[in-house]
Short mmCIF file of C-alpha atoms and ligand atoms in Angstrom, two decimals:
data_model
loop_
_atom_site.label_atom_id
_atom_site.label_comp_id
_atom_site.label_asym_id
_atom_site.label_seq_id
_atom_site.Cartn_x
_atom_site.Cartn_y
_atom_site.Cartn_z
CA UNK A 932 166.95 119.49 108.90
CA UNK A 933 165.06 116.42 109.91
CA UNK A 934 163.67 118.31 112.90
CA UNK A 935 162.51 121.24 110.79
CA UNK A 936 160.92 118.89 108.30
CA UNK A 937 159.10 117.28 111.17
CA UNK A 938 157.80 120.57 112.45
CA UNK A 939 156.62 121.60 109.01
CA UNK A 940 154.77 118.36 108.69
CA UNK A 941 153.06 118.83 112.02
CA UNK A 942 152.06 122.38 111.04
CA UNK A 943 150.56 121.04 107.84
CA UNK A 944 148.87 118.32 109.82
CA UNK A 945 147.38 120.81 112.29
CA UNK A 946 146.09 122.89 109.36
CA UNK A 947 144.47 119.84 107.87
CA UNK A 948 142.84 118.99 111.17
CA UNK A 949 141.44 122.48 111.46
CA UNK A 950 140.16 122.34 107.88
CA UNK A 951 138.54 119.03 108.60
CA UNK A 952 136.93 120.38 111.76
CA UNK A 953 135.55 123.34 109.78
CA UNK A 954 134.33 121.02 107.00
CA UNK A 955 132.70 118.80 109.54
CA UNK A 956 131.03 121.70 111.34
CA UNK A 957 129.87 123.00 107.96
CA UNK A 958 128.47 119.63 106.97
CA UNK A 959 126.60 119.33 110.26
CA UNK A 960 125.03 122.78 109.83
CA UNK A 961 124.09 122.02 106.23
CA UNK A 962 122.66 118.67 107.19
CA UNK A 963 120.43 120.25 109.83
CA UNK A 964 119.23 122.68 107.18
CA UNK A 965 118.69 119.82 104.73
CA UNK A 966 116.13 118.34 107.07
CA UNK A 967 114.35 121.60 107.85
CA UNK A 968 114.44 122.82 104.20
CA UNK A 969 113.18 119.56 102.72
CA UNK A 970 116.34 118.70 100.77
CA UNK A 971 115.94 114.99 101.40
CA UNK A 972 114.58 112.76 98.64
CA UNK A 973 113.66 109.10 98.49
CA UNK A 974 114.64 106.66 95.80
CA UNK A 975 113.04 103.23 95.61
CA UNK A 976 114.72 99.95 94.71
CA UNK A 977 112.51 97.08 93.47
CA UNK A 978 112.49 93.79 95.36
CA UNK A 979 111.83 90.86 93.03
CA UNK A 980 110.26 87.51 93.86
CA UNK A 981 112.54 84.93 92.25
CA UNK A 982 109.91 82.26 91.48
CA UNK A 983 107.75 84.67 89.48
CA UNK A 984 109.94 87.65 88.58
CA UNK A 985 107.30 89.95 90.03
CA UNK A 986 108.22 93.18 91.81
CA UNK A 987 106.58 92.51 95.16
CA UNK A 988 108.04 95.48 96.97
CA UNK A 989 110.46 98.38 97.04
CA UNK A 990 112.99 99.63 99.58
CA UNK A 991 112.97 103.35 100.36
CA UNK A 992 116.54 104.71 100.34
CA UNK A 993 117.20 108.29 101.36
CA UNK A 994 119.41 110.74 99.43
CA UNK A 995 120.37 114.34 100.08
CA UNK A 996 119.67 116.74 97.23
CA UNK A 997 122.48 119.15 98.14
CA UNK A 998 122.27 122.68 96.65
CA UNK A 999 125.82 122.52 95.22
CA UNK A 1000 127.12 118.98 95.70
CA UNK A 1001 124.25 117.29 93.86
CA UNK A 1002 122.70 114.04 95.01
CA UNK A 1003 124.62 112.82 98.10
CA UNK A 1004 124.36 109.08 98.94
CA UNK A 1005 123.37 108.03 102.47
CA UNK A 1006 126.80 106.56 103.24
CA UNK A 1007 128.13 110.13 103.22
CA UNK A 1008 125.68 111.64 105.68
CA UNK A 1009 123.89 108.93 107.70
CA UNK A 1010 126.96 108.24 109.90
CA UNK A 1011 127.23 111.97 110.73
CA UNK A 1012 123.48 112.19 111.31
CA UNK A 1013 123.74 109.23 113.70
CA UNK A 1014 126.56 110.88 115.64
CA UNK A 1015 124.69 114.15 116.13
CA UNK A 1016 121.31 112.52 116.73
CA UNK A 1017 119.77 114.08 113.61
CA UNK A 1018 119.08 110.58 112.25
CA UNK A 1019 115.89 110.52 114.33
CA UNK A 1020 114.45 113.46 112.38
CA UNK A 1021 115.66 111.93 109.10
CA UNK A 1022 114.05 108.57 109.89
CA UNK A 1023 110.83 110.36 110.87
CA UNK A 1024 110.81 112.16 107.55
CA UNK A 1025 111.52 108.96 105.64
CA UNK A 1026 108.82 106.99 107.48
CA UNK A 1027 106.19 109.57 106.70
CA UNK A 1028 107.13 110.14 103.06
CA UNK A 1029 107.62 106.45 102.27
CA UNK A 1030 104.19 105.69 103.74
CA UNK A 1031 102.62 108.51 101.71
CA UNK A 1032 104.20 107.10 98.56
CA UNK A 1033 103.01 103.61 99.44
CA UNK A 1034 99.44 104.88 99.78
CA UNK A 1035 99.71 106.53 96.36
CA UNK A 1036 101.02 103.33 94.74
CA UNK A 1037 98.52 101.14 96.54
CA UNK A 1038 95.69 102.45 94.40
CA UNK A 1039 97.17 100.60 91.41
CA UNK A 1040 99.46 98.08 93.16
CA UNK A 1041 97.67 96.90 96.32
CA UNK A 1042 100.15 94.04 96.81
CA UNK A 1043 103.26 96.24 96.80
CA UNK A 1044 105.28 96.33 100.05
CA UNK A 1045 107.34 99.33 101.21
CA UNK A 1046 110.54 98.52 103.12
CA UNK A 1047 111.81 101.27 105.43
CA UNK A 1048 115.15 101.39 107.28
CA UNK A 1049 115.27 102.21 111.00
CA UNK A 1050 118.49 103.38 112.65
CA UNK A 1051 119.51 102.24 116.14
CA UNK A 1052 118.51 105.56 117.69
CA UNK A 1053 115.08 105.40 116.06
CA UNK A 1054 114.57 101.81 117.18
CA UNK A 1055 115.50 102.76 120.76
CA UNK A 1056 112.90 105.55 120.99
CA UNK A 1057 110.44 104.83 123.75
CA UNK A 1058 107.64 106.29 121.60
CA UNK A 1059 108.52 104.29 118.45
CA UNK A 1060 105.39 102.13 118.41
CA UNK A 1061 102.96 105.04 118.82
CA UNK A 1062 104.97 107.02 116.28
CA UNK A 1063 104.64 104.27 113.66
CA UNK A 1064 100.96 103.82 114.52
CA UNK A 1065 100.40 107.56 114.06
CA UNK A 1066 102.11 107.66 110.64
CA UNK A 1067 100.19 104.60 109.43
CA UNK A 1068 96.98 106.28 110.42
CA UNK A 1069 97.75 109.77 109.06
CA UNK A 1070 99.04 108.48 105.70
CA UNK A 1071 96.47 105.71 105.28
CA UNK A 1072 99.21 103.18 104.49
CA UNK A 1073 98.18 99.54 104.85
CA UNK A 1074 100.26 98.22 107.81
CA UNK A 1075 100.49 94.80 106.16
CA UNK A 1076 102.35 96.39 103.27
CA UNK A 1077 104.96 98.13 105.44
CA UNK A 1078 108.21 96.34 106.32
CA UNK A 1079 110.57 97.85 108.88
CA UNK A 1080 114.27 96.94 108.53
CA UNK A 1081 116.66 96.80 111.46
CA UNK A 1082 120.20 95.40 111.51
CA UNK A 1083 121.28 92.58 113.81
CA UNK A 1084 123.54 94.99 115.67
CA UNK A 1085 120.59 97.23 116.51
CA UNK A 1086 118.49 94.31 117.73
CA UNK A 1087 121.30 92.70 119.76
CA UNK A 1088 122.25 95.95 121.51
CA UNK A 1089 119.51 95.24 124.03
CA UNK A 1090 118.06 91.98 122.78
CA UNK A 1091 115.61 91.46 125.63
CA UNK A 1092 114.13 94.90 125.05
CA UNK A 1093 114.14 94.34 121.29
CA UNK A 1094 111.90 91.28 121.69
CA UNK A 1095 109.28 93.48 123.38
CA UNK A 1096 109.53 96.32 120.86
CA UNK A 1097 109.30 93.90 117.92
CA UNK A 1098 106.22 92.27 119.44
CA UNK A 1099 104.57 95.67 119.90
CA UNK A 1100 105.39 96.69 116.33
CA UNK A 1101 104.10 93.36 115.07
CA UNK A 1102 100.81 94.02 116.79
CA UNK A 1103 100.38 97.05 114.49
CA UNK A 1104 100.39 94.59 111.59
CA UNK A 1105 103.69 95.63 110.03
CA UNK A 1106 106.34 93.24 108.68
CA UNK A 1107 109.76 93.12 110.36
CA UNK A 1108 113.00 92.36 108.49
CA UNK A 1109 116.59 91.92 109.70
CA UNK A 1110 118.86 93.95 107.40
CA UNK A 1111 122.46 93.06 106.44
CA UNK A 1112 122.04 89.61 107.98
CA UNK A 1113 125.32 87.79 108.58
CA UNK A 1114 127.43 90.86 109.31
CA UNK A 1115 126.48 91.08 113.00
CA UNK A 1116 126.38 88.62 115.83
CA UNK A 1117 122.83 87.39 116.28
CA UNK A 1118 122.51 84.71 118.90
CA UNK A 1119 120.44 81.85 117.57
CA UNK A 1120 118.32 81.75 120.70
CA UNK A 1121 117.34 85.40 120.23
CA UNK A 1122 116.80 84.92 116.53
CA UNK A 1123 114.21 82.34 117.48
CA UNK A 1124 112.53 84.79 119.87
CA UNK A 1125 112.57 87.84 117.55
CA UNK A 1126 109.19 87.90 115.79
CA UNK A 1127 110.66 88.75 112.36
CA UNK A 1128 109.44 87.77 108.90
CA UNK A 1129 112.55 88.03 106.77
CA UNK A 1130 116.34 87.83 106.81
CA UNK A 1131 118.01 90.11 104.28
CA UNK A 1132 121.20 88.32 103.21
CA UNK A 1133 123.98 90.91 103.19
CA UNK A 1134 125.47 91.82 99.81
CA UNK A 1135 128.98 90.90 101.01
CA UNK A 1136 127.97 87.22 100.84
CA UNK A 1137 125.94 87.58 97.64
CA UNK A 1138 128.88 89.12 95.76
CA UNK A 1139 130.90 85.89 96.02
CA UNK A 1140 128.12 83.66 94.71
CA UNK A 1141 129.65 83.46 91.26
CA UNK A 1142 132.50 81.18 92.30
CA UNK A 1143 133.32 81.48 96.00
CA UNK A 1144 132.39 78.19 97.69
CA UNK A 1145 132.47 79.70 101.20
CA UNK A 1146 130.01 82.46 100.32
CA UNK A 1147 127.75 79.87 98.73
CA UNK A 1148 127.91 77.80 101.92
CA UNK A 1149 127.10 80.87 104.06
CA UNK A 1150 124.11 81.89 101.93
CA UNK A 1151 122.95 78.28 101.87
CA UNK A 1152 122.99 78.10 105.66
CA UNK A 1153 121.22 81.47 106.05
CA UNK A 1154 118.45 80.28 103.73
CA UNK A 1155 118.24 76.96 105.64
CA UNK A 1156 118.17 78.82 108.96
CA UNK A 1157 115.36 81.07 107.74
CA UNK A 1158 113.40 78.07 106.46
CA UNK A 1159 113.76 76.28 109.80
CA UNK A 1160 112.46 79.41 111.55
CA UNK A 1161 109.56 79.58 109.12
CA UNK A 1162 110.62 82.94 107.68
CA UNK A 1163 111.77 84.17 104.27
CA UNK A 1164 114.95 85.55 102.72
CA UNK A 1165 115.79 88.49 100.50
CA UNK A 1166 119.25 88.61 98.90
CA UNK A 1167 120.81 92.08 98.68
CA UNK A 1168 123.18 93.40 96.02
CA UNK A 1169 122.49 90.92 93.22
CA UNK A 1170 124.50 92.10 90.20
CA UNK A 1171 124.96 89.06 87.93
CA UNK A 1172 122.76 86.35 86.40
CA UNK A 1173 125.18 83.79 87.86
CA UNK A 1174 124.44 85.06 91.40
CA UNK A 1175 120.74 85.00 90.59
CA UNK A 1176 120.97 81.41 89.39
CA UNK A 1177 122.74 80.26 92.57
CA UNK A 1178 120.19 82.11 94.74
CA UNK A 1179 117.33 80.34 92.97
CA UNK A 1180 119.09 76.98 93.35
CA UNK A 1181 119.49 77.64 97.08
CA UNK A 1182 115.80 78.48 97.45
CA UNK A 1183 116.14 82.18 98.30
CA UNK A 1184 112.70 83.78 98.06
CA UNK A 1185 113.42 87.29 96.76
CA UNK A 1186 116.25 89.55 95.71
CA UNK A 1187 117.19 93.13 95.01
CA UNK A 1188 120.19 94.53 93.19
CA UNK A 1189 121.51 96.40 90.19
CA UNK A 1190 120.81 93.32 88.02
CA UNK A 1191 117.11 94.18 88.32
CA UNK A 1192 117.25 97.90 88.95
CA UNK A 1193 119.11 100.63 90.79
CA UNK A 1194 117.15 102.64 93.34
CA UNK A 1195 114.98 105.00 91.26
CA UNK A 1196 113.10 108.26 91.78
CA UNK A 1197 109.37 107.63 92.29
CA UNK A 1198 108.27 108.67 88.78
CA UNK A 1199 110.67 106.20 87.17
CA UNK A 1200 109.62 103.43 89.50
CA UNK A 1201 105.98 104.09 88.67
CA UNK A 1202 106.81 103.51 85.00
CA UNK A 1203 108.79 100.38 85.74
CA UNK A 1204 106.16 98.74 87.92
CA UNK A 1205 103.18 100.19 86.13
CA UNK A 1206 104.13 99.29 82.58
CA UNK A 1207 106.30 96.22 82.97
CA UNK A 1208 104.93 94.55 86.07
CA UNK A 1209 107.67 91.99 85.62
CA UNK A 1210 111.20 93.37 85.42
CA UNK A 1211 113.43 90.48 86.39
CA UNK A 1212 115.71 89.26 83.57
CA UNK A 1213 115.01 85.66 84.46
CA UNK A 1214 117.49 83.30 82.82
P1 LIG B 552 120.81 99.00 103.10
O1 LIG B 552 119.56 99.26 103.85
O2 LIG B 552 121.45 97.67 103.28
O3 LIG B 552 120.44 99.27 101.58
C1 LIG B 552 121.00 98.60 100.49
C2 LIG B 552 122.10 99.39 99.82
O4 LIG B 552 122.69 98.61 98.79
C3 LIG B 552 121.62 100.66 99.14
O5 LIG B 552 122.66 101.63 99.22
C4 LIG B 552 121.48 100.21 97.69
O6 LIG B 552 121.54 101.25 96.74
C5 LIG B 552 122.68 99.32 97.58
N1 LIG B 552 122.55 98.35 96.50
C6 LIG B 552 121.42 97.75 96.05
N2 LIG B 552 121.68 96.89 95.05
C7 LIG B 552 123.02 96.93 94.86
C8 LIG B 552 123.90 96.25 93.95
O7 LIG B 552 123.50 95.42 93.13
N3 LIG B 552 125.22 96.54 94.05
C9 LIG B 552 125.71 97.44 94.94
N4 LIG B 552 127.01 97.68 94.95
N5 LIG B 552 124.89 98.11 95.82
C10 LIG B 552 123.57 97.85 95.77
P2 LIG B 552 122.37 103.14 99.62
O8 LIG B 552 121.09 103.61 99.03
O9 LIG B 552 123.62 103.90 99.34
O10 LIG B 552 122.16 103.02 101.18
C11 LIG B 552 123.20 102.61 102.02
C12 LIG B 552 122.73 102.39 103.43
O11 LIG B 552 122.29 103.63 104.02
C13 LIG B 552 121.52 101.46 103.56
O12 LIG B 552 121.93 100.11 103.46
C14 LIG B 552 121.02 101.83 104.93
O13 LIG B 552 121.80 101.20 105.93
C15 LIG B 552 121.30 103.33 104.96
N6 LIG B 552 120.05 104.05 104.66
C16 LIG B 552 119.50 104.36 103.47
N7 LIG B 552 118.33 105.02 103.64
C17 LIG B 552 118.12 105.10 104.98
C18 LIG B 552 117.08 105.68 105.81
O14 LIG B 552 116.07 106.21 105.34
N8 LIG B 552 117.24 105.58 107.16
C19 LIG B 552 118.33 104.97 107.71
N9 LIG B 552 118.41 104.92 109.05
N10 LIG B 552 119.31 104.43 106.98
C20 LIG B 552 119.21 104.49 105.64
MG1 LIG B 553 117.90 98.24 104.19
MG1 LIG B 554 121.02 95.86 103.75
MG1 LIG B 555 123.70 97.45 103.87
#
């Protein structure tokens, strides 16, 4: 009996694997179509300067407007897109559309910065610098108001090469930010050589700022590290006024998180920035 039960289980298991393979194949096909059929959309999350409460920038975050599944978050399709190389086309699309939107907002908000995420594959493209230069030119976006975000892992993959690419990007006038800082393994000597402007403190450390002494110590040292390098910090994932208070005490420059606003469709963000100007619930 035990043996039969075992076989049944393995049959069920094989079925599940086949179903998963079909699902996966389906998802890949649909994702390719999403890019060619313009089913991607961008939402924008405000980035708030803590000293003033001003929205100084927004981060462009991609979503997939799926015909039946609704709005699919990036965590559910970016990993697949990275595996099949489609992330390059997605990042191209995002770069162009985020820069177009920036140009539109710049008419009324010339100080506003647009932060744009780059995947590892995109960062490794030999033509990245000319690609970014081309989009800046064709969209009319002010390079000084564009910030490109890369994770530590992406930069450390080939750190020597990354130094060169970052320098070349910098020469275009764009800002360079390290995303999810603290989750990777940056070497301090490379951090000193990377010409970056900002460390984005990962939300996993921000979430403990209410009471966790270790998280407070980590964020404190990231802020101190940034200050000693002459660069700034943005805290990610700020959800409570307590976290905000600690971040201000520690001297963190800016923050983003649900406390201020979720990522919003462009029309809603226009209202938020246009009417309010200041959205931070400063305690
Ligand atoms: P990320 O670049 O670190 O973006 C921040 C993520 O944190 C976003 O998730 C944002 O919605 C979420 N977030 C912001 N504030 C809070 C908060 O207070 N609480 C919580 N729980 N979450 C908060 P999202 O939009 O789901 O994006 C997830 C990740 O997907 C991004 O992390 C980024 O790595 C990737 N991604 C998004 N858009 C793009 C893109 O255009 N290109 C590439 N290559 N990756 C992208
Ligand atoms: Mg980011
Ligand atoms: Mg991040
Ligand atoms: Mg993240």
